[in-house]
mmCIF file of C-alpha atoms in Angstrom:
data_model
loop_
_atom_site.group_PDB
_atom_site.id
_atom_site.type_symbol
_atom_site.label_atom_id
_atom_site.label_comp_id
_atom_site.label_asym_id
_atom_site.label_seq_id
_atom_site.Cartn_x
_atom_site.Cartn_y
_atom_site.Cartn_z
ATOM 1 C CA UNK K 234 -39.212 -29.171 6.708
ATOM 2 C CA UNK K 235 -36.309 -30.573 4.955
ATOM 3 C CA UNK K 236 -35.240 -27.406 4.138
ATOM 4 C CA UNK K 237 -35.644 -26.049 7.408
ATOM 5 C CA UNK K 238 -33.724 -29.143 8.878
ATOM 6 C CA UNK K 239 -30.700 -28.158 6.460
ATOM 7 C CA UNK K 240 -30.746 -24.542 7.923
ATOM 8 C CA UNK K 241 -30.591 -25.717 11.342
ATOM 9 C CA UNK K 242 -27.983 -28.058 10.716
ATOM 10 C CA UNK K 243 -26.103 -25.150 9.155
ATOM 11 C CA UNK K 244 -26.755 -23.177 11.977
ATOM 12 C CA UNK K 245 -25.386 -25.878 14.633
ATOM 13 C CA UNK K 246 -22.136 -26.027 12.671
ATOM 14 C CA UNK K 247 -21.595 -22.640 12.916
ATOM 15 C CA UNK K 248 -22.652 -22.124 16.730
ATOM 16 C CA UNK K 249 -19.875 -24.647 17.752
ATOM 17 C CA UNK K 250 -17.067 -22.893 17.437
ATOM 18 C CA UNK K 251 -18.583 -19.739 19.044
ATOM 19 C CA UNK K 252 -19.725 -21.817 21.968
ATOM 20 C CA UNK K 253 -16.369 -23.349 22.247
ATOM 21 C CA UNK K 254 -14.217 -20.196 22.458
ATOM 22 C CA UNK K 255 -16.789 -18.256 24.422
ATOM 23 C CA UNK K 256 -16.891 -21.221 26.776
ATOM 24 C CA UNK K 257 -13.154 -21.044 27.188
ATOM 25 C CA UNK K 258 -13.041 -17.544 27.721
ATOM 26 C CA UNK K 259 -15.471 -17.627 30.275
ATOM 27 C CA UNK K 260 -13.861 -20.111 32.133
ATOM 28 C CA UNK K 261 -10.339 -17.988 32.001
ATOM 29 C CA UNK K 262 -12.352 -15.227 33.478
ATOM 30 C CA UNK K 263 -12.054 -16.527 36.930
ATOM 31 C CA UNK K 264 -9.315 -15.802 39.853
ATOM 32 C CA UNK K 265 -7.703 -19.506 39.351
ATOM 33 C CA UNK K 266 -6.456 -18.582 35.732
ATOM 34 C CA UNK K 267 -4.954 -15.292 37.242
ATOM 35 C CA UNK K 268 -3.397 -17.108 39.624
ATOM 36 C CA UNK K 269 -1.847 -19.469 37.710
ATOM 37 C CA UNK K 270 -0.795 -17.059 34.991
ATOM 38 C CA UNK K 271 1.137 -14.728 37.493
ATOM 39 C CA UNK K 272 3.066 -17.717 39.089
ATOM 40 C CA UNK K 273 4.076 -19.226 35.432
ATOM 41 C CA UNK K 274 7.644 -19.305 35.126
ATOM 42 C CA UNK K 275 9.430 -16.194 33.888
ATOM 43 C CA UNK K 276 6.219 -14.139 33.916
ATOM 44 C CA UNK K 277 7.607 -10.477 34.204
ATOM 45 C CA UNK K 278 7.421 -8.782 37.351
ATOM 46 C CA UNK K 279 6.440 -5.482 37.676
ATOM 47 C CA UNK K 280 9.176 -2.867 37.521
ATOM 48 C CA UNK K 281 6.724 -0.076 39.365
ATOM 49 C CA UNK K 282 6.301 -1.937 42.471
ATOM 50 C CA UNK K 283 3.555 -3.996 42.131
ATOM 51 C CA UNK K 284 3.681 -7.419 44.119
ATOM 52 C CA UNK K 285 2.333 -10.689 43.515
ATOM 53 C CA UNK K 286 0.143 -10.174 46.559
ATOM 54 C CA UNK K 287 -0.615 -6.771 44.795
ATOM 55 C CA UNK K 288 -1.230 -8.246 41.432
ATOM 56 C CA UNK K 289 -3.381 -10.700 42.837
ATOM 57 C CA UNK K 290 -5.508 -8.262 44.848
ATOM 58 C CA UNK K 291 -6.578 -5.789 42.000
ATOM 59 C CA UNK K 292 -6.855 -8.089 39.183
ATOM 60 C CA UNK K 293 -9.609 -9.914 41.150
ATOM 61 C CA UNK K 294 -11.333 -6.773 41.541
ATOM 62 C CA UNK K 295 -11.096 -5.897 37.789
ATOM 63 C CA UNK K 296 -12.276 -9.259 36.844
ATOM 64 C CA UNK K 297 -15.112 -9.282 39.295
ATOM 65 C CA UNK K 298 -16.100 -5.881 37.858
ATOM 66 C CA UNK K 299 -16.337 -7.423 34.142
ATOM 67 C CA UNK K 300 -18.901 -9.874 35.481
ATOM 68 C CA UNK K 301 -21.050 -8.123 37.912
ATOM 69 C CA UNK K 302 -23.740 -5.489 37.393
ATOM 70 C CA UNK K 303 -21.702 -2.483 39.110
ATOM 71 C CA UNK K 304 -21.178 0.630 37.116
ATOM 72 C CA UNK K 305 -17.538 2.143 36.201
ATOM 73 C CA UNK K 306 -17.670 3.697 39.860
ATOM 74 C CA UNK K 307 -16.908 0.052 41.270
ATOM 75 C CA UNK K 308 -13.126 0.879 39.634
ATOM 76 C CA UNK K 309 -13.108 4.407 39.685
ATOM 77 C CA UNK K 310 -13.387 4.807 43.455
ATOM 78 C CA UNK K 311 -10.084 2.614 44.354
ATOM 79 C CA UNK K 312 -7.016 3.692 45.478
ATOM 80 C CA UNK K 313 -3.453 3.150 46.050
ATOM 81 C CA UNK K 314 -2.324 3.628 49.817
ATOM 82 C CA UNK K 315 -1.217 6.987 49.231
ATOM 83 C CA UNK K 316 -4.727 8.080 48.283
ATOM 84 C CA UNK K 317 -4.138 8.206 44.663
ATOM 85 C CA UNK K 318 -6.619 6.955 41.914
ATOM 86 C CA UNK K 319 -5.674 3.212 41.066
ATOM 87 C CA UNK K 320 -7.004 3.819 37.707
ATOM 88 C CA UNK K 321 -6.852 7.133 35.507
ATOM 89 C CA UNK K 322 -9.821 7.945 33.015
ATOM 90 C CA UNK K 323 -8.493 6.506 29.952
ATOM 91 C CA UNK K 324 -7.867 3.147 31.776
ATOM 92 C CA UNK K 325 -11.808 3.294 33.291
ATOM 93 C CA UNK K 326 -12.987 4.284 29.819
ATOM 94 C CA UNK K 327 -11.248 1.199 28.511
ATOM 95 C CA UNK K 328 -12.480 -0.963 31.140
ATOM 96 C CA UNK K 329 -16.270 0.075 30.498
ATOM 97 C CA UNK K 330 -15.767 -0.694 26.924
ATOM 98 C CA UNK K 331 -14.191 -4.194 27.798
ATOM 99 C CA UNK K 332 -17.345 -4.641 29.956
ATOM 100 C CA UNK K 333 -19.790 -4.154 27.184
ATOM 101 C CA UNK K 334 -18.041 -6.357 24.991
ATOM 102 C CA UNK K 335 -17.799 -9.130 27.672
ATOM 103 C CA UNK K 336 -21.723 -8.778 28.404
ATOM 104 C CA UNK K 337 -22.564 -8.974 24.852
ATOM 105 C CA UNK K 338 -20.182 -11.769 24.317
ATOM 106 C CA UNK K 339 -21.632 -13.979 27.353
ATOM 107 C CA UNK K 340 -25.429 -13.280 25.868
ATOM 108 C CA UNK K 341 -24.002 -14.552 22.658
ATOM 109 C CA UNK K 342 -22.931 -17.576 24.309
ATOM 110 C CA UNK K 343 -25.843 -18.140 26.215
ATOM 111 C CA UNK K 344 -28.352 -17.704 23.262
ATOM 112 C CA UNK K 345 -26.354 -20.427 21.345
ATOM 113 C CA UNK K 346 -26.007 -22.531 24.018
ATOM 114 C CA UNK K 347 -29.847 -22.194 24.308
ATOM 115 C CA UNK K 348 -30.154 -22.828 20.608
ATOM 116 C CA UNK K 349 -27.889 -26.067 20.399
ATOM 117 C CA UNK K 350 -30.203 -27.385 23.085
ATOM 118 C CA UNK K 351 -33.391 -26.908 21.553
ATOM 119 C CA UNK K 352 -32.228 -27.754 18.145
ATOM 120 C CA UNK K 353 -30.852 -31.073 19.957
ATOM 121 C CA UNK K 354 -34.260 -31.771 21.529
ATOM 122 C CA UNK K 355 -35.613 -31.244 18.262
ATOM 123 C CA UNK K 356 -33.672 -33.520 16.227
ATOM 124 C CA UNK K 357 -33.918 -36.309 19.035
ATOM 125 C CA UNK K 358 -37.629 -36.029 19.079
ATOM 126 C CA UNK K 359 -37.746 -35.749 15.427
ATOM 127 C CA UNK K 360 -35.604 -38.824 14.659
ATOM 128 C CA UNK K 361 -32.987 -36.713 12.756
ATOM 129 C CA UNK K 362 -30.342 -37.267 15.744
ATOM 130 C CA UNK K 363 -27.694 -38.686 13.500
ATOM 131 C CA UNK K 364 -27.749 -35.440 11.346
ATOM 132 C CA UNK K 365 -27.534 -33.244 14.229
ATOM 133 C CA UNK K 366 -24.498 -34.975 15.256
ATOM 134 C CA UNK K 367 -22.643 -34.863 11.889
ATOM 135 C CA UNK K 368 -23.646 -30.989 11.959
ATOM 136 C CA UNK K 369 -21.868 -30.956 15.422
ATOM 137 C CA UNK K 370 -18.892 -32.935 13.975
ATOM 138 C CA UNK K 371 -18.679 -30.447 11.087
ATOM 139 C CA UNK K 372 -18.438 -27.547 13.429
ATOM 140 C CA UNK K 373 -15.851 -29.289 15.588
ATOM 141 C CA UNK K 374 -13.614 -29.366 12.747
ATOM 142 C CA UNK K 375 -14.707 -25.794 11.751
ATOM 143 C CA UNK K 376 -13.568 -24.975 15.096
ATOM 144 C CA UNK K 377 -10.006 -26.547 14.549
ATOM 145 C CA UNK K 378 -9.252 -25.106 10.925
ATOM 146 C CA UNK K 379 -10.158 -21.538 12.541
ATOM 147 C CA UNK K 380 -8.232 -21.775 15.806
ATOM 148 C CA UNK K 381 -4.909 -23.540 13.939
ATOM 149 C CA UNK K 382 -4.848 -20.224 11.760
ATOM 150 C CA UNK K 383 -5.252 -18.001 15.025
ATOM 151 C CA UNK K 384 -2.444 -20.014 16.641
ATOM 152 C CA UNK K 385 -0.002 -19.576 13.656
ATOM 153 C CA UNK K 386 -1.011 -16.046 13.276
ATOM 154 C CA UNK K 387 -0.121 -15.685 17.013
ATOM 155 C CA UNK K 388 3.077 -17.602 16.615
ATOM 156 C CA UNK K 389 4.300 -15.633 13.668
ATOM 157 C CA UNK K 390 3.427 -12.090 15.017
ATOM 158 C CA UNK K 391 1.302 -11.684 18.239
ATOM 159 C CA UNK K 392 1.167 -8.149 18.159
ATOM 160 C CA UNK K 393 -0.681 -7.982 14.967
ATOM 161 C CA UNK K 394 -3.147 -10.186 16.268
ATOM 162 C CA UNK K 395 -3.629 -8.122 19.401
ATOM 163 C CA UNK K 396 -3.728 -4.872 17.683
ATOM 164 C CA UNK K 397 -6.310 -6.267 14.951
ATOM 165 C CA UNK K 398 -8.448 -7.977 17.985
ATOM 166 C CA UNK K 399 -8.658 -4.262 19.917
ATOM 167 C CA UNK K 400 -9.315 -2.606 16.388
ATOM 168 C CA UNK K 401 -12.316 -4.809 15.718
ATOM 169 C CA UNK K 402 -13.731 -4.828 19.128
ATOM 170 C CA UNK K 403 -12.954 -1.104 20.330
ATOM 171 C CA UNK K 404 -13.315 2.150 19.206
ATOM 172 C CA UNK K 405 -10.676 4.731 19.112
ATOM 173 C CA UNK K 406 -7.088 4.113 21.150
ATOM 174 C CA UNK K 407 -8.354 3.819 24.421
ATOM 175 C CA UNK K 408 -6.800 0.701 24.713
ATOM 176 C CA UNK K 409 -3.177 2.147 24.547
ATOM 177 C CA UNK K 410 -1.368 2.696 27.726
ATOM 178 C CA UNK K 411 1.807 3.617 29.146
ATOM 179 C CA UNK K 412 3.835 0.762 30.536
ATOM 180 C CA UNK K 413 3.234 2.700 34.138
ATOM 181 C CA UNK K 414 -0.387 2.608 34.109
ATOM 182 C CA UNK K 415 -2.239 0.113 36.172
ATOM 183 C CA UNK K 416 -3.697 -2.020 33.550
ATOM 184 C CA UNK K 417 -0.550 -2.793 31.909
ATOM 185 C CA UNK K 418 1.324 -3.621 35.056
ATOM 186 C CA UNK K 419 -1.611 -5.802 35.964
ATOM 187 C CA UNK K 420 -1.948 -7.085 32.610
ATOM 188 C CA UNK K 421 1.035 -7.065 30.443
ATOM 189 C CA UNK K 422 1.642 -8.476 26.998
ATOM 190 C CA UNK K 423 2.699 -11.797 28.048
ATOM 191 C CA UNK K 424 -0.504 -12.258 29.886
ATOM 192 C CA UNK K 425 -2.729 -11.463 27.056
ATOM 193 C CA UNK K 426 -0.546 -13.781 24.868
ATOM 194 C CA UNK K 427 -0.564 -16.663 27.263
ATOM 195 C CA UNK K 428 -4.256 -16.188 27.201
ATOM 196 C CA UNK K 429 -4.868 -15.984 23.784
ATOM 197 C CA UNK K 430 -2.813 -19.168 23.154
ATOM 198 C CA UNK K 431 -4.625 -21.206 26.212
ATOM 199 C CA UNK K 432 -8.049 -20.135 24.411
ATOM 200 C CA UNK K 433 -6.881 -21.334 21.057
ATOM 201 C CA UNK K 434 -5.602 -24.536 22.193
ATOM 202 C CA UNK K 435 -8.578 -25.600 24.613
ATOM 203 C CA UNK K 436 -11.056 -24.561 22.170
ATOM 204 C CA UNK K 437 -9.280 -26.492 19.284
ATOM 205 C CA UNK K 438 -8.983 -29.439 21.348
ATOM 206 C CA UNK K 439 -12.746 -29.503 22.219
ATOM 207 C CA UNK K 440 -13.332 -28.992 18.400
ATOM 208 C CA UNK K 441 -11.193 -31.965 17.613
ATOM 209 C CA UNK K 442 -12.959 -34.200 20.193
ATOM 210 C CA UNK K 443 -16.436 -33.131 19.152
ATOM 211 C CA UNK K 444 -15.608 -33.662 15.525
ATOM 212 C CA UNK K 445 -14.046 -36.882 16.047
ATOM 213 C CA UNK K 446 -16.614 -38.532 18.523
ATOM 214 C CA UNK K 447 -19.698 -36.951 17.097
ATOM 215 C CA UNK K 448 -18.592 -38.120 13.300
ATOM 216 C CA UNK K 449 -17.351 -41.272 14.680
ATOM 217 C CA UNK K 450 -20.751 -42.076 16.041
ATOM 218 C CA UNK K 451 -22.521 -40.740 12.763
ATOM 219 C CA UNK K 452 -20.547 -42.970 10.912
ATOM 220 C CA UNK K 453 -21.171 -45.829 13.069
ATOM 221 C CA UNK K 454 -24.716 -45.518 12.785
ATOM 222 C CA UNK K 455 -24.819 -45.267 9.003
ATOM 223 C CA UNK K 456 -22.933 -48.588 9.002
ATOM 224 C CA UNK K 457 -25.281 -50.343 10.961
ATOM 225 C CA UNK K 458 -28.284 -48.874 8.734
ATOM 226 C CA UNK K 459 -26.282 -50.233 5.733
ATOM 227 C CA UNK K 460 -25.906 -53.770 7.374
#
């Protein structure tokens, strides 16, 4: 039983950064983040003609597609006012690939949260709650270390980080577009750079809070036991 508990504690430590990062990603996949981002200072205008209203309209539909159960025809049937297709076949293929990744990521998030809750209940009832809290603390500080590395990488060369991310999660080069393509006009590089930084900062902050709070309480409990 002691070995199983050790394995469970190690698993919790690993799951903390996964839950924090994917949790923040899910929060950012909302119309609110998009609206704030489009209105941020010096956000690049679309040189091909999209207004703020256009961007808000079409980006909302794109995000909705990633989170609903619809097929790619949800986007494939969209048209500009002149009747031309909003997305070309390359863009549609990429959006389908993105949806597959998003669905998998959300499943990982939900399963990870469920495991953490179940192990937490077990720890509380099994009287090894403080060991569980220590595992959470270690996971929080692991998150800080990983995301500090990511943020430094973004600061030094965001393009390298961005390309590496796409090569890991997507096959081929369906994610490379012309500047005149709708996806680039809606979500330019600045959008993704800000999103990466925000995910890093928010998840890092959450990790530091968990690392400090859970570790602090565990130390206090240990001191009480010694007294």
